[in-house]
Structures are given as C-alpha cells and as structure tokens.
Coordinates of N, CA and C in Angstrom, one line a residue:
M1 N 60.8 9.9 42.9 CA 60.5 8.9 41.9 C 59.1 8.2 42.2
S2 N 58.3 8.1 41.1 CA 57.0 7.4 41.3 C 57.2 6.0 41.6
P3 N 56.4 5.4 42.5 CA 56.5 4.0 42.8 C 56.1 3.1 41.6
M4 N 55.5 3.7 40.6 CA 55.1 2.9 39.4 C 56.2 3.0 38.3
S5 N 57.3 3.7 38.6 CA 58.4 3.9 37.6 C 59.1 2.6 37.3
P6 N 59.4 2.3 36.0 CA 60.2 1.1 35.7 C 61.6 1.2 36.0
T7 N 62.1 2.3 36.6 CA 63.5 2.5 36.9 C 63.9 1.4 37.9
P8 N 65.1 0.8 37.7 CA 65.5 -0.2 38.6 C 65.6 0.2 40.1
A9 N 65.3 -0.7 41.0 CA 65.3 -0.4 42.4 C 66.7 -0.3 42.9
E10 N 66.8 0.2 44.2 CA 68.1 0.2 44.8 C 68.5 -1.3 45.0
P11 N 69.8 -1.6 45.0 CA 70.3 -3.0 45.3 C 69.8 -3.4 46.6
S12 N 69.4 -4.7 46.7 CA 68.8 -5.3 47.9 C 69.9 -5.8 48.8
T13 N 69.8 -5.6 50.1 CA 70.8 -6.0 51.1 C 70.3 -7.0 52.1
G14 N 69.0 -7.3 52.2 CA 68.4 -8.2 53.2 C 68.6 -9.6 52.8
R15 N 67.9 -10.5 53.5 CA 68.0 -11.9 53.3 C 67.1 -12.3 52.1
T16 N 67.5 -13.5 51.6 CA 66.7 -14.1 50.4 C 66.0 -15.3 50.9
A17 N 64.7 -15.4 50.5 CA 63.8 -16.5 50.8 C 63.2 -17.0 49.6
A18 N 62.8 -18.3 49.6 CA 62.1 -18.9 48.4 C 60.7 -19.3 48.9
V19 N 59.7 -19.1 48.0 CA 58.4 -19.5 48.2 C 58.1 -20.6 47.2
I20 N 57.6 -21.8 47.6 CA 57.3 -22.8 46.6 C 55.8 -23.2 46.8
P21 N 54.9 -22.7 45.9 CA 53.5 -23.0 45.9 C 53.4 -24.5 45.5
A22 N 52.8 -25.3 46.3 CA 52.7 -26.8 46.1 C 51.3 -27.3 46.5
A23 N 50.3 -26.4 46.2 CA 49.0 -26.8 46.7 C 48.1 -27.4 45.6
G24 N 48.6 -27.5 44.3 CA 47.8 -28.0 43.2 C 47.8 -29.5 43.1
R25 N 46.8 -29.9 42.3 CA 46.7 -31.4 42.2 C 47.5 -32.0 41.1
G26 N 47.8 -31.2 40.0 CA 48.6 -31.8 38.9 C 47.8 -32.8 38.1
V27 N 46.6 -32.5 37.6 CA 45.8 -33.4 37.0 C 46.4 -34.0 35.7
R28 N 47.3 -33.2 35.0 CA 47.8 -33.7 33.7 C 48.7 -34.9 33.9
L29 N 49.2 -35.1 35.1 CA 50.0 -36.3 35.3 C 49.2 -37.5 35.7
G30 N 47.8 -37.3 35.6 CA 47.0 -38.4 35.9 C 46.5 -38.5 37.4
P31 N 45.7 -39.5 37.7 CA 45.2 -39.7 39.0 C 46.3 -40.0 40.0
G32 N 46.0 -39.8 41.3 CA 46.9 -40.2 42.3 C 47.3 -39.0 43.2
A33 N 48.5 -39.1 43.7 CA 49.0 -38.0 44.6 C 49.1 -36.7 43.9
P34 N 49.1 -35.6 44.6 CA 49.3 -34.3 44.0 C 50.7 -34.3 43.3
K35 N 50.8 -33.5 42.2 CA 52.0 -33.6 41.4 C 53.2 -33.4 42.2
A36 N 53.2 -32.4 43.1 CA 54.4 -32.1 43.9 C 54.9 -33.2 44.7
L37 N 54.0 -34.2 45.0 CA 54.4 -35.3 45.8 C 54.7 -36.6 45.0
R38 N 54.6 -36.5 43.7 CA 55.0 -37.6 42.9 C 56.5 -37.9 43.0
A39 N 56.8 -39.2 43.0 CA 58.2 -39.6 43.2 C 59.0 -39.4 42.0
L40 N 60.3 -38.9 42.2 CA 61.3 -38.7 41.1 C 62.5 -39.3 41.7
G41 N 63.0 -40.4 41.1 CA 64.2 -41.1 41.6 C 64.0 -41.6 43.0
G42 N 62.7 -41.9 43.4 CA 62.4 -42.4 44.7 C 62.1 -41.3 45.8
T43 N 62.2 -40.0 45.4 CA 62.0 -38.9 46.3 C 61.0 -38.0 45.7
P44 N 60.0 -37.5 46.5 CA 59.0 -36.6 46.0 C 59.6 -35.4 45.2
M45 N 59.0 -35.0 44.2 CA 59.4 -33.8 43.4 C 59.6 -32.6 44.3
L46 N 58.7 -32.4 45.2 CA 58.7 -31.3 46.1 C 60.0 -31.2 46.9
I47 N 60.5 -32.3 47.3 CA 61.8 -32.4 48.1 C 62.9 -32.0 47.1
H48 N 62.9 -32.5 45.9 CA 63.9 -32.0 44.9 C 63.9 -30.5 44.8
A49 N 62.7 -29.9 44.7 CA 62.5 -28.5 44.4 C 63.0 -27.7 45.7
V50 N 62.7 -28.2 46.9 CA 63.2 -27.5 48.1 C 64.7 -27.6 48.1
R51 N 65.3 -28.7 47.8 CA 66.8 -28.9 47.8 C 67.4 -27.9 46.7
A52 N 66.7 -27.8 45.6 CA 67.2 -26.9 44.6 C 67.3 -25.5 45.0
M53 N 66.3 -25.0 45.8 CA 66.4 -23.7 46.3 C 67.4 -23.6 47.4
A54 N 67.5 -24.5 48.3 CA 68.4 -24.5 49.4 C 69.8 -24.7 49.0
A55 N 70.0 -25.2 47.8 CA 71.4 -25.4 47.3 C 72.1 -24.1 47.1
S56 N 71.4 -23.0 47.0 CA 72.0 -21.6 46.9 C 72.3 -21.2 48.3
R57 N 73.6 -20.8 48.5 CA 74.0 -20.3 49.9 C 73.3 -19.0 50.2
A58 N 72.7 -18.3 49.2 CA 72.1 -17.1 49.5 C 70.7 -17.3 50.1
V59 N 70.1 -18.4 49.9 CA 68.7 -18.7 50.3 C 68.8 -19.2 51.8
T60 N 68.2 -18.4 52.7 CA 68.2 -18.7 54.1 C 66.9 -19.3 54.6
L61 N 65.9 -19.2 53.8 CA 64.6 -19.7 54.2 C 63.8 -20.2 53.0
V62 N 63.2 -21.4 53.1 CA 62.3 -21.9 52.1 C 60.9 -22.1 52.7
V63 N 59.9 -21.5 52.1 CA 58.6 -21.6 52.6 C 57.8 -22.4 51.6
V64 N 57.3 -23.6 52.0 CA 56.4 -24.4 51.1 C 55.0 -24.1 51.4
V65 N 54.2 -23.8 50.4 CA 52.8 -23.6 50.5 C 52.0 -24.9 50.2
A66 N 51.5 -25.5 51.2 CA 50.9 -26.9 51.0 C 49.4 -26.8 50.7
P67 N 48.8 -27.9 50.2 CA 47.4 -27.9 50.1 C 46.7 -27.5 51.5
P68 N 45.6 -26.8 51.4 CA 45.0 -26.3 52.7 C 44.8 -27.4 53.7
D69 N 44.5 -28.6 53.3 CA 44.3 -29.7 54.3 C 45.5 -30.7 54.4
G70 N 46.6 -30.3 53.8 CA 47.8 -31.2 53.8 C 49.0 -30.6 54.4
A71 N 48.9 -29.5 55.1 CA 50.1 -28.8 55.6 C 50.9 -29.8 56.6
A72 N 50.2 -30.5 57.4 CA 50.9 -31.4 58.4 C 51.6 -32.5 57.6
E73 N 51.0 -33.0 56.6 CA 51.6 -34.1 55.8 C 52.9 -33.6 55.1
V74 N 52.8 -32.4 54.6 CA 54.0 -31.8 53.9 C 55.1 -31.5 54.9
K75 N 54.7 -31.0 56.1 CA 55.7 -30.7 57.1 C 56.4 -32.0 57.5
N76 N 55.7 -33.1 57.7 CA 56.3 -34.4 58.0 C 57.2 -34.9 56.9
L77 N 56.8 -34.6 55.7 CA 57.6 -35.1 54.5 C 58.9 -34.3 54.5
I78 N 58.9 -33.0 54.7 CA 60.1 -32.3 54.7 C 61.0 -32.7 55.9
D79 N 60.4 -32.9 57.0 CA 61.2 -33.3 58.2 C 61.9 -34.6 58.1
S80 N 61.3 -35.5 57.2 CA 61.8 -36.8 57.0 C 63.0 -36.9 56.0
H81 N 63.3 -35.8 55.3 CA 64.3 -35.9 54.3 C 65.5 -35.0 54.7
A82 N 66.7 -35.4 54.3 CA 67.9 -34.6 54.6 C 67.9 -33.3 53.7
L83 N 68.1 -32.2 54.4 CA 68.1 -30.9 53.8 C 69.3 -30.1 54.4
P84 N 69.8 -29.2 53.6 CA 70.9 -28.4 54.2 C 70.6 -27.7 55.5
E85 N 71.4 -27.9 56.5 CA 71.1 -27.4 57.8 C 71.2 -25.8 57.9
R86 N 71.9 -25.2 57.0 CA 72.1 -23.8 57.0 C 70.8 -23.0 56.6
T87 N 69.8 -23.8 56.1 CA 68.6 -23.2 55.6 C 67.4 -23.5 56.5
D88 N 66.6 -22.5 56.8 CA 65.4 -22.7 57.6 C 64.2 -23.2 56.6
Y89 N 63.3 -23.9 57.1 CA 62.1 -24.4 56.4 C 60.8 -24.1 57.1
A90 N 59.8 -23.8 56.3 CA 58.5 -23.6 56.9 C 57.4 -24.1 56.0
V91 N 56.3 -24.5 56.5 CA 55.2 -25.0 55.7 C 54.0 -24.2 56.1
V92 N 53.2 -23.6 55.2 CA 52.0 -22.9 55.5 C 50.9 -23.4 54.6
P93 N 49.7 -23.5 55.0 CA 48.5 -23.9 54.2 C 48.3 -22.9 53.1
G94 N 47.9 -23.4 51.9 CA 47.7 -22.5 50.7 C 46.2 -22.2 50.6
G95 N 45.9 -21.5 49.5 CA 44.6 -21.1 49.2 C 44.0 -21.8 48.0
A96 N 42.9 -21.3 47.5 CA 42.2 -22.0 46.4 C 42.8 -21.8 45.0
T97 N 43.7 -20.8 44.9 CA 44.4 -20.5 43.6 C 45.9 -20.4 43.9
R98 N 46.6 -20.5 42.8 CA 48.1 -20.3 42.9 C 48.4 -18.9 43.4
Q99 N 47.7 -17.9 43.0 CA 48.0 -16.5 43.4 C 47.7 -16.4 44.9
E100 N 46.6 -17.0 45.4 CA 46.4 -16.9 46.8 C 47.5 -17.6 47.6
S101 N 47.9 -18.7 47.1 CA 48.9 -19.5 47.8 C 50.3 -18.8 47.8
V102 N 50.7 -18.2 46.7 CA 51.9 -17.4 46.7 C 51.8 -16.2 47.7
K103 N 50.7 -15.6 47.8 CA 50.5 -14.4 48.7 C 50.6 -14.9 50.1
L104 N 50.0 -16.1 50.5 CA 50.1 -16.6 51.8 C 51.6 -17.0 52.1
G105 N 52.3 -17.4 51.1 CA 53.7 -17.7 51.4 C 54.5 -16.4 51.6
I106 N 54.2 -15.4 50.9 CA 54.9 -14.1 51.1 C 54.6 -13.6 52.5
D107 N 53.3 -13.7 52.9 CA 52.9 -13.2 54.2 C 53.6 -13.9 55.3
A108 N 54.1 -15.1 55.1 CA 54.8 -15.9 56.1 C 56.3 -15.5 56.3
L109 N 56.8 -14.6 55.4 CA 58.2 -14.3 55.4 C 58.6 -13.3 56.5
P110 N 59.7 -13.5 57.2 CA 60.1 -12.5 58.2 C 60.4 -11.1 57.5
E111 N 60.4 -10.1 58.4 CA 60.5 -8.7 57.8 C 61.9 -8.5 57.2
D112 N 62.9 -9.2 57.6 CA 64.2 -8.9 57.1 C 64.5 -9.6 55.7
V113 N 63.5 -10.2 55.2 CA 63.7 -10.8 53.8 C 63.4 -9.7 52.8
S114 N 64.3 -9.4 51.9 CA 64.1 -8.4 50.9 C 64.1 -8.9 49.5
V115 N 64.6 -10.1 49.3 CA 64.6 -10.8 48.0 C 63.8 -12.0 48.1
V116 N 62.8 -12.2 47.2 CA 61.9 -13.3 47.3 C 61.9 -14.1 45.9
L117 N 62.2 -15.4 46.0 CA 62.1 -16.3 44.9 C 60.8 -17.0 44.9
V118 N 60.1 -17.1 43.8 CA 58.9 -17.9 43.7 C 59.2 -19.0 42.7
H119 N 59.1 -20.3 43.2 CA 59.6 -21.4 42.4 C 58.5 -22.5 42.2
D120 N 58.3 -23.0 41.0 CA 57.4 -24.1 40.8 C 57.9 -25.4 41.4
A121 N 57.1 -26.0 42.2 CA 57.5 -27.4 42.7 C 57.7 -28.4 41.6
A122 N 57.0 -28.1 40.4 CA 57.1 -29.0 39.3 C 58.4 -28.8 38.4
R123 N 59.3 -27.9 38.9 CA 60.6 -27.7 38.3 C 61.7 -28.2 39.3
P124 N 61.8 -29.5 39.4 CA 62.6 -30.1 40.5 C 64.1 -30.0 40.3
L125 N 64.5 -29.8 39.0 CA 65.9 -30.0 38.7 C 66.6 -28.8 38.3
V126 N 66.1 -27.6 38.6 CA 66.8 -26.3 38.3 C 68.2 -26.3 38.9
P127 N 69.2 -26.0 38.1 CA 70.6 -26.0 38.7 C 70.8 -24.8 39.6
V128 N 71.7 -24.9 40.5 CA 71.9 -23.8 41.5 C 72.5 -22.6 40.8
D129 N 73.2 -22.7 39.7 CA 73.8 -21.6 39.0 C 72.6 -20.7 38.5
T130 N 71.5 -21.3 38.1 CA 70.4 -20.5 37.6 C 69.8 -19.8 38.8
V131 N 69.6 -20.4 39.9 CA 69.0 -19.8 41.1 C 69.9 -18.6 41.5
D132 N 71.2 -18.8 41.6 CA 72.1 -17.7 42.0 C 72.1 -16.5 41.0
A133 N 72.0 -16.8 39.7 CA 71.9 -15.7 38.7 C 70.7 -14.9 38.9
V134 N 69.6 -15.5 39.2 CA 68.3 -14.7 39.5 C 68.5 -13.8 40.7
I135 N 69.0 -14.4 41.8 CA 69.2 -13.7 43.0 C 70.2 -12.5 42.8
E136 N 71.3 -12.7 42.1 CA 72.2 -11.7 41.9 C 71.6 -10.5 41.1
A137 N 70.8 -10.8 40.1 CA 70.2 -9.7 39.3 C 69.2 -8.9 40.2
V138 N 68.5 -9.5 41.1 CA 67.6 -8.8 42.0 C 68.4 -7.9 42.9
R139 N 69.5 -8.5 43.5 CA 70.3 -7.8 44.4 C 71.0 -6.6 43.8
D140 N 71.2 -6.7 42.4 CA 71.8 -5.6 41.7 C 70.8 -4.5 41.4
G141 N 69.5 -4.7 41.7 CA 68.6 -3.6 41.6 C 67.4 -3.9 40.6
A142 N 67.3 -5.0 40.0 CA 66.2 -5.3 39.1 C 64.9 -5.7 40.0
P143 N 63.8 -5.0 39.8 CA 62.6 -5.3 40.6 C 62.1 -6.8 40.4
A144 N 62.3 -7.3 39.2 CA 61.8 -8.7 38.9 C 62.7 -9.3 37.9
V145 N 63.0 -10.6 38.1 CA 63.9 -11.3 37.2 C 63.4 -12.7 36.9
V146 N 63.4 -13.1 35.6 CA 63.0 -14.4 35.3 C 64.1 -15.1 34.5
P147 N 64.3 -16.4 34.7 CA 65.2 -17.2 33.9 C 64.4 -17.7 32.7
A148 N 65.0 -17.7 31.5 CA 64.3 -18.0 30.3 C 65.2 -18.5 29.2
L149 N 64.7 -19.3 28.3 CA 65.4 -19.9 27.2 C 64.8 -19.4 25.9
P150 N 65.7 -19.2 24.9 CA 65.2 -19.0 23.5 C 64.3 -20.2 23.0
L151 N 63.4 -19.9 22.2 CA 62.5 -21.0 21.7 C 63.2 -21.7 20.5
T152 N 63.0 -23.0 20.4 CA 63.6 -23.7 19.3 C 62.5 -24.0 18.2
D153 N 61.2 -23.9 18.6 CA 60.1 -24.1 17.7 C 59.6 -22.7 17.2
T154 N 59.1 -22.7 16.0 CA 58.4 -21.5 15.5 C 57.0 -21.5 16.2
V155 N 56.6 -20.3 16.6 CA 55.3 -20.2 17.3 C 54.3 -19.5 16.4
K156 N 53.1 -20.0 16.5 CA 52.0 -19.3 15.8 C 50.9 -18.9 16.8
E157 N 50.4 -17.7 16.5 CA 49.3 -17.2 17.3 C 48.0 -17.6 16.5
V158 N 47.1 -18.3 17.1 CA 45.9 -18.8 16.5 C 44.6 -18.3 17.1
E159 N 43.5 -18.5 16.4 CA 42.2 -18.2 17.0 C 41.8 -19.5 17.6
P160 N 41.7 -19.6 18.9 CA 41.4 -20.9 19.5 C 40.0 -21.4 19.1
G161 N 40.0 -22.7 18.8 CA 38.7 -23.4 18.4 C 38.4 -24.6 19.3
K162 N 37.6 -25.4 18.9 CA 37.2 -26.6 19.6 C 38.5 -27.6 19.6
P163 N 38.6 -28.3 20.7 CA 39.8 -29.2 20.8 C 39.8 -30.2 19.6
G164 N 41.0 -30.2 19.0 CA 41.1 -31.2 17.9 C 40.7 -30.6 16.5
A165 N 40.0 -29.5 16.5 CA 39.6 -28.9 15.3 C 40.7 -28.0 14.7
P166 N 40.7 -27.8 13.4 CA 41.7 -26.8 12.8 C 41.5 -25.4 13.3
E167 N 42.6 -24.7 13.6 CA 42.5 -23.4 14.1 C 43.2 -22.4 13.2
P168 N 42.5 -21.3 12.8 CA 43.1 -20.3 11.9 C 44.4 -19.6 12.5
V169 N 45.4 -19.5 11.7 CA 46.6 -18.8 12.2 C 46.4 -17.3 12.0
L170 N 46.7 -16.5 13.1 CA 46.5 -15.1 13.1 C 47.8 -14.4 12.8
S171 N 48.9 -14.9 13.3 CA 50.2 -14.3 13.1 C 51.4 -15.2 13.5
T172 N 52.6 -14.9 13.0 CA 53.8 -15.7 13.4 C 54.7 -14.7 14.1
P173 N 54.8 -14.7 15.4 CA 55.7 -13.8 16.1 C 57.2 -14.1 15.7
V174 N 58.0 -13.0 15.8 CA 59.4 -13.2 15.5 C 60.1 -14.0 16.6
R175 N 60.5 -15.2 16.2 CA 61.0 -16.1 17.3 C 62.2 -15.6 18.0
A176 N 63.1 -14.8 17.4 CA 64.3 -14.3 18.1 C 63.9 -13.3 19.3
R177 N 62.7 -12.8 19.3 CA 62.2 -11.9 20.4 C 61.5 -12.7 21.5
L178 N 61.3 -14.0 21.3 CA 60.5 -14.7 22.3 C 61.4 -15.6 23.2
R179 N 61.0 -15.8 24.4 CA 61.7 -16.6 25.4 C 60.6 -17.5 26.1
A180 N 61.1 -18.7 26.5 CA 60.2 -19.6 27.3 C 60.7 -19.4 28.7
V181 N 59.8 -18.9 29.6 CA 60.1 -18.5 30.9 C 60.1 -19.7 31.9
Q182 N 61.0 -19.7 32.8 CA 61.1 -20.8 33.8 C 61.0 -20.1 35.2
T183 N 61.3 -20.9 36.2 CA 61.4 -20.4 37.6 C 62.7 -21.0 38.2
P184 N 63.3 -20.5 39.3 CA 62.6 -19.5 40.1 C 62.6 -18.1 39.5
Q185 N 61.5 -17.4 39.7 CA 61.4 -16.0 39.4 C 61.8 -15.2 40.7
G186 N 62.6 -14.1 40.5 CA 63.1 -13.4 41.7 C 62.5 -12.0 41.7
F187 N 62.3 -11.5 42.9 CA 61.7 -10.2 43.1 C 62.2 -9.4 44.3
D188 N 62.2 -8.1 44.1 CA 62.3 -7.2 45.2 C 61.0 -7.4 46.0
R189 N 61.1 -7.6 47.3 CA 59.9 -8.0 48.1 C 58.8 -7.0 48.0
G190 N 59.2 -5.7 48.1 CA 58.1 -4.6 48.1 C 57.4 -4.6 46.7
T191 N 58.1 -4.9 45.7 CA 57.5 -4.9 44.3 C 56.5 -6.1 44.2
L192 N 56.9 -7.2 44.7 CA 56.1 -8.4 44.6 C 54.8 -8.3 45.5
V193 N 55.0 -7.7 46.7 CA 53.8 -7.5 47.5 C 52.8 -6.5 46.9
R194 N 53.3 -5.5 46.3 CA 52.4 -4.5 45.6 C 51.7 -5.2 44.5
A195 N 52.4 -6.1 43.7 CA 51.8 -6.8 42.6 C 50.6 -7.7 43.1
H196 N 50.8 -8.4 44.2 CA 49.8 -9.3 44.7 C 48.6 -8.5 45.4
E197 N 48.9 -7.3 45.8 CA 47.8 -6.5 46.4 C 47.0 -5.8 45.3
S198 N 47.5 -5.6 44.1 CA 46.8 -4.8 43.2 C 46.5 -5.4 41.8
V199 N 47.0 -6.6 41.6 CA 46.8 -7.3 40.3 C 46.2 -8.6 40.5
T200 N 45.2 -8.9 39.7 CA 44.5 -10.2 39.7 C 44.8 -11.0 38.5
V201 N 45.3 -12.2 38.7 CA 45.5 -13.1 37.5 C 44.2 -13.5 36.9
D202 N 44.2 -13.3 35.5 CA 43.0 -13.8 34.8 C 43.3 -14.4 33.5
G203 N 42.3 -14.8 32.8 CA 42.6 -15.5 31.5 C 43.2 -14.6 30.4
D204 N 43.0 -13.3 30.5 CA 43.5 -12.4 29.5 C 44.7 -11.6 29.9
G205 N 45.2 -11.9 31.2 CA 46.3 -11.0 31.6 C 47.5 -11.9 32.1
A206 N 48.0 -11.5 33.3 CA 49.2 -12.1 33.8 C 48.9 -13.6 34.2
T207 N 49.9 -14.4 33.8 CA 49.8 -15.8 34.2 C 50.9 -16.3 35.1
D208 N 51.8 -15.4 35.5 CA 52.8 -15.7 36.5 C 53.1 -14.4 37.3
D209 N 54.0 -14.6 38.3 CA 54.2 -13.4 39.2 C 54.9 -12.3 38.4
A210 N 55.8 -12.6 37.5 CA 56.5 -11.6 36.7 C 55.5 -10.8 35.9
G211 N 54.5 -11.5 35.3 CA 53.5 -10.9 34.6 C 52.7 -9.9 35.4
M212 N 52.5 -10.2 36.7 CA 51.8 -9.3 37.6 C 52.6 -8.1 37.8
V213 N 53.9 -8.2 37.9 CA 54.8 -7.1 38.1 C 54.8 -6.2 36.8
E214 N 54.7 -6.8 35.7 CA 54.6 -6.1 34.4 C 53.4 -5.2 34.4
R215 N 52.3 -5.8 34.9 CA 51.0 -5.0 35.0 C 51.1 -3.8 35.9
L216 N 52.1 -3.8 36.8 CA 52.3 -2.6 37.7 C 53.0 -1.5 36.9
G217 N 53.6 -1.9 35.8 CA 54.4 -0.9 35.0 C 55.9 -1.0 35.4
E218 N 56.3 -2.0 36.2 CA 57.7 -2.2 36.6 C 58.4 -3.0 35.5
S219 N 59.7 -2.8 35.5 CA 60.5 -3.6 34.5 C 60.8 -5.0 35.0
V220 N 60.8 -5.9 34.1 CA 61.2 -7.3 34.3 C 62.3 -7.6 33.4
V221 N 63.4 -8.3 33.9 CA 64.5 -8.6 33.1 C 64.7 -10.1 33.1
V222 N 65.3 -10.6 32.0 CA 65.5 -12.0 31.8 C 67.0 -12.3 31.9
V223 N 67.3 -13.4 32.6 CA 68.6 -14.0 32.7 C 68.6 -15.4 32.1
P224 N 69.7 -15.9 31.6 CA 69.7 -17.2 31.0 C 69.1 -18.3 31.9
G225 N 68.2 -19.1 31.3 CA 67.6 -20.3 32.0 C 68.5 -21.5 31.7
H226 N 67.9 -22.6 32.0 CA 68.7 -23.9 31.8 C 67.7 -25.0 31.3
E227 N 68.2 -25.8 30.4 CA 67.4 -26.8 29.8 C 66.9 -27.8 30.9
E228 N 67.6 -28.0 32.0 CA 67.1 -28.9 33.0 C 66.1 -28.3 34.0
A229 N 65.8 -27.1 33.8 CA 64.8 -26.4 34.7 C 63.4 -26.6 34.1
F230 N 63.2 -27.6 33.2 CA 61.9 -27.8 32.6 C 60.8 -28.2 33.6
K231 N 59.5 -27.9 33.3 CA 58.4 -28.2 34.1 C 57.9 -29.6 33.9
V232 N 57.8 -30.4 35.0 CA 57.3 -31.7 34.9 C 55.7 -31.7 35.0
T233 N 55.1 -31.8 33.8 CA 53.7 -31.6 33.7 C 53.0 -32.9 33.2
R234 N 53.6 -33.6 32.3 CA 53.0 -34.8 31.6 C 53.9 -36.0 31.9
P235 N 53.3 -37.2 31.7 CA 54.1 -38.4 32.0 C 55.5 -38.4 31.2
L236 N 55.5 -37.9 30.0 CA 56.8 -37.9 29.3 C 57.8 -37.0 30.0
D237 N 57.4 -35.9 30.6 CA 58.3 -35.0 31.3 C 58.9 -35.8 32.5
L238 N 58.1 -36.6 33.1 CA 58.6 -37.4 34.3 C 59.7 -38.4 33.8
L239 N 59.5 -39.0 32.7 CA 60.5 -39.9 32.1 C 61.8 -39.1 31.9
L240 N 61.7 -37.9 31.3 CA 62.9 -37.1 31.0 C 63.6 -36.7 32.4
A241 N 62.8 -36.3 33.3 CA 63.4 -35.9 34.6 C 64.1 -37.1 35.3
E242 N 63.5 -38.3 35.2 CA 64.2 -39.5 35.7 C 65.6 -39.7 35.0
A243 N 65.6 -39.5 33.7 CA 66.9 -39.6 33.0 C 67.9 -38.6 33.4
V244 N 67.5 -37.3 33.6 CA 68.4 -36.3 34.0 C 68.9 -36.6 35.4
L245 N 68.0 -37.0 36.3 CA 68.4 -37.3 37.7 C 69.4 -38.5 37.7
A246 N 69.1 -39.5 36.9 CA 70.0 -40.7 36.8 C 71.4 -40.3 36.3
R247 N 71.5 -39.4 35.4 CA 72.8 -38.9 34.8 C 73.5 -38.1 35.9
R248 N 72.8 -37.3 36.6 CA 73.4 -36.5 37.7 C 74.0 -37.4 38.8
R249 N 73.3 -38.4 39.1 CA 73.7 -39.3 40.2 C 74.9 -40.1 39.7
A250 N 75.0 -40.5 38.4 CA 76.1 -41.2 37.9 C 77.4 -40.3 37.8
N251 N 77.1 -39.0 37.5 CA 78.3 -38.1 37.4 C 78.7 -37.6 38.8
D252 N 77.8 -37.4 39.7 CA 78.1 -36.7 41.0 C 78.3 -37.7 42.1
G253 N 77.8 -38.9 41.9 CA 78.0 -40.0 42.9 C 77.1 -39.8 44.1
F254 N 75.9 -39.2 44.0 CA 75.0 -39.0 45.1 C 73.8 -39.9 44.9

C-alpha cells in the first residue's frame, strides 16, 4: 500500500497525547494578556483547555506549547492549578507560527504515543464526550478526525474587497455539505508527522492540521462536534463562555 493512499490506517494501540498550541497573542480580544491566559470564571482559558483534554481517561499526556519567552510562566501556571493526577503535563516553548508550535509539541511526545490530539487553547469548554469520540475514531483506523457541526447560516463565496466595501458574490455553496470544524482534531501520529514535514500552511491552502493531512492525499473524517466547543475569539465569545461555565457550575456543583 502506498503511504499516500487514503485507505484507513490500522487501528492504533499506543498511548494518546494532546498538544495545545498556546503561543499566540489573541489580538481580537483586545490588549492585555495572551488570549490563552485570559480569565474565564476566574481561571485562565488555557487551564480550562488542559482540563478538557485531561478529562478523557484515554489522554495520558498533555503538552502545552507556550510563547517562546513564556514557557516558565505557563509551567508555573499549570503547576498552581488542580489537574487530574492520572495525566502527565509538559510545557515546551513554541515557534513563530502555529504550525511551528504544533510541530514542536509533536517533537516533545514520547515514542509510545500513537494518537495525537491537537486542540485550540481558545476552545476551553469542549465536552469530554467530544474528545473521546475523536480518539475512538482514530483508534478505529482513521488517519485524521475532526469534530464539526452543520452550519445554521447560509454561506456565500465572495470576491474579497476592501474592508467595509460591498463584495461581489461568486457562489452559494450547498449548506447541507458544509461543516464548521472544531477541535480537538485527532491524528495517527505518523500521518500528522508526515503532514508537518511536507506541507506548509499558506493563505491559499490548509489552515488547520486536518487540512495539512488532506494535502497529503489522506482521508479525513468528521465526527459530531458540540455547540459548547466554540472558539473564544472576540469579547462576545467570552461573555457566552462565562454563561456556559456558570450553567455548568450550577448544574454540576463544582
């Protein structure tokens, strides 16, 4: 079988680890601390994201990729919060781009890790059932798995113009065929490593790790995402996240 074949891989039997790139500044949330360190319910979003990955009993290691000059700060932050003891944690300095940071996180994984999750620190509230569904699909032989939701809005492809100016519509994709992709995205380790070694993210190509795997010619499958796995990017998202967290605390008593 060719290594470029889209045929599903053999089921994975090794350990599962999660890589959380958290080296970005998050400018759309405004000035101040990096987005991953913004407080949500009194706790940094990054800690919520780490807990979300560690909530899965299948995840034995979480690697946080910190800003190049902030690894010690992030390590101290993780050490100061209660996290599941069954899970190991590591912090490594990141690179200049998200792709570089993810690659550095992958490089830090022990050899016996065969399933790798890549998770956005800005998705702090992803439920554990979603994490487990991604892991299960990879273990069943899918080279790459993404959680995703059907779109509720009609989407238009446009010819981009100047900000605020009218933009001509080029087409209207069939909404039933479209999905909004979330994280964690899950991968067979060998497939993800090959993608990072041979594919470069650019403005016209892949914008996430699954897109890089697609460029290899490998298959990517979708499992159901969750409405609470949204990305906290703008101030309004932070308000919504606070509301979701408050409801969880009221329902779960934590």
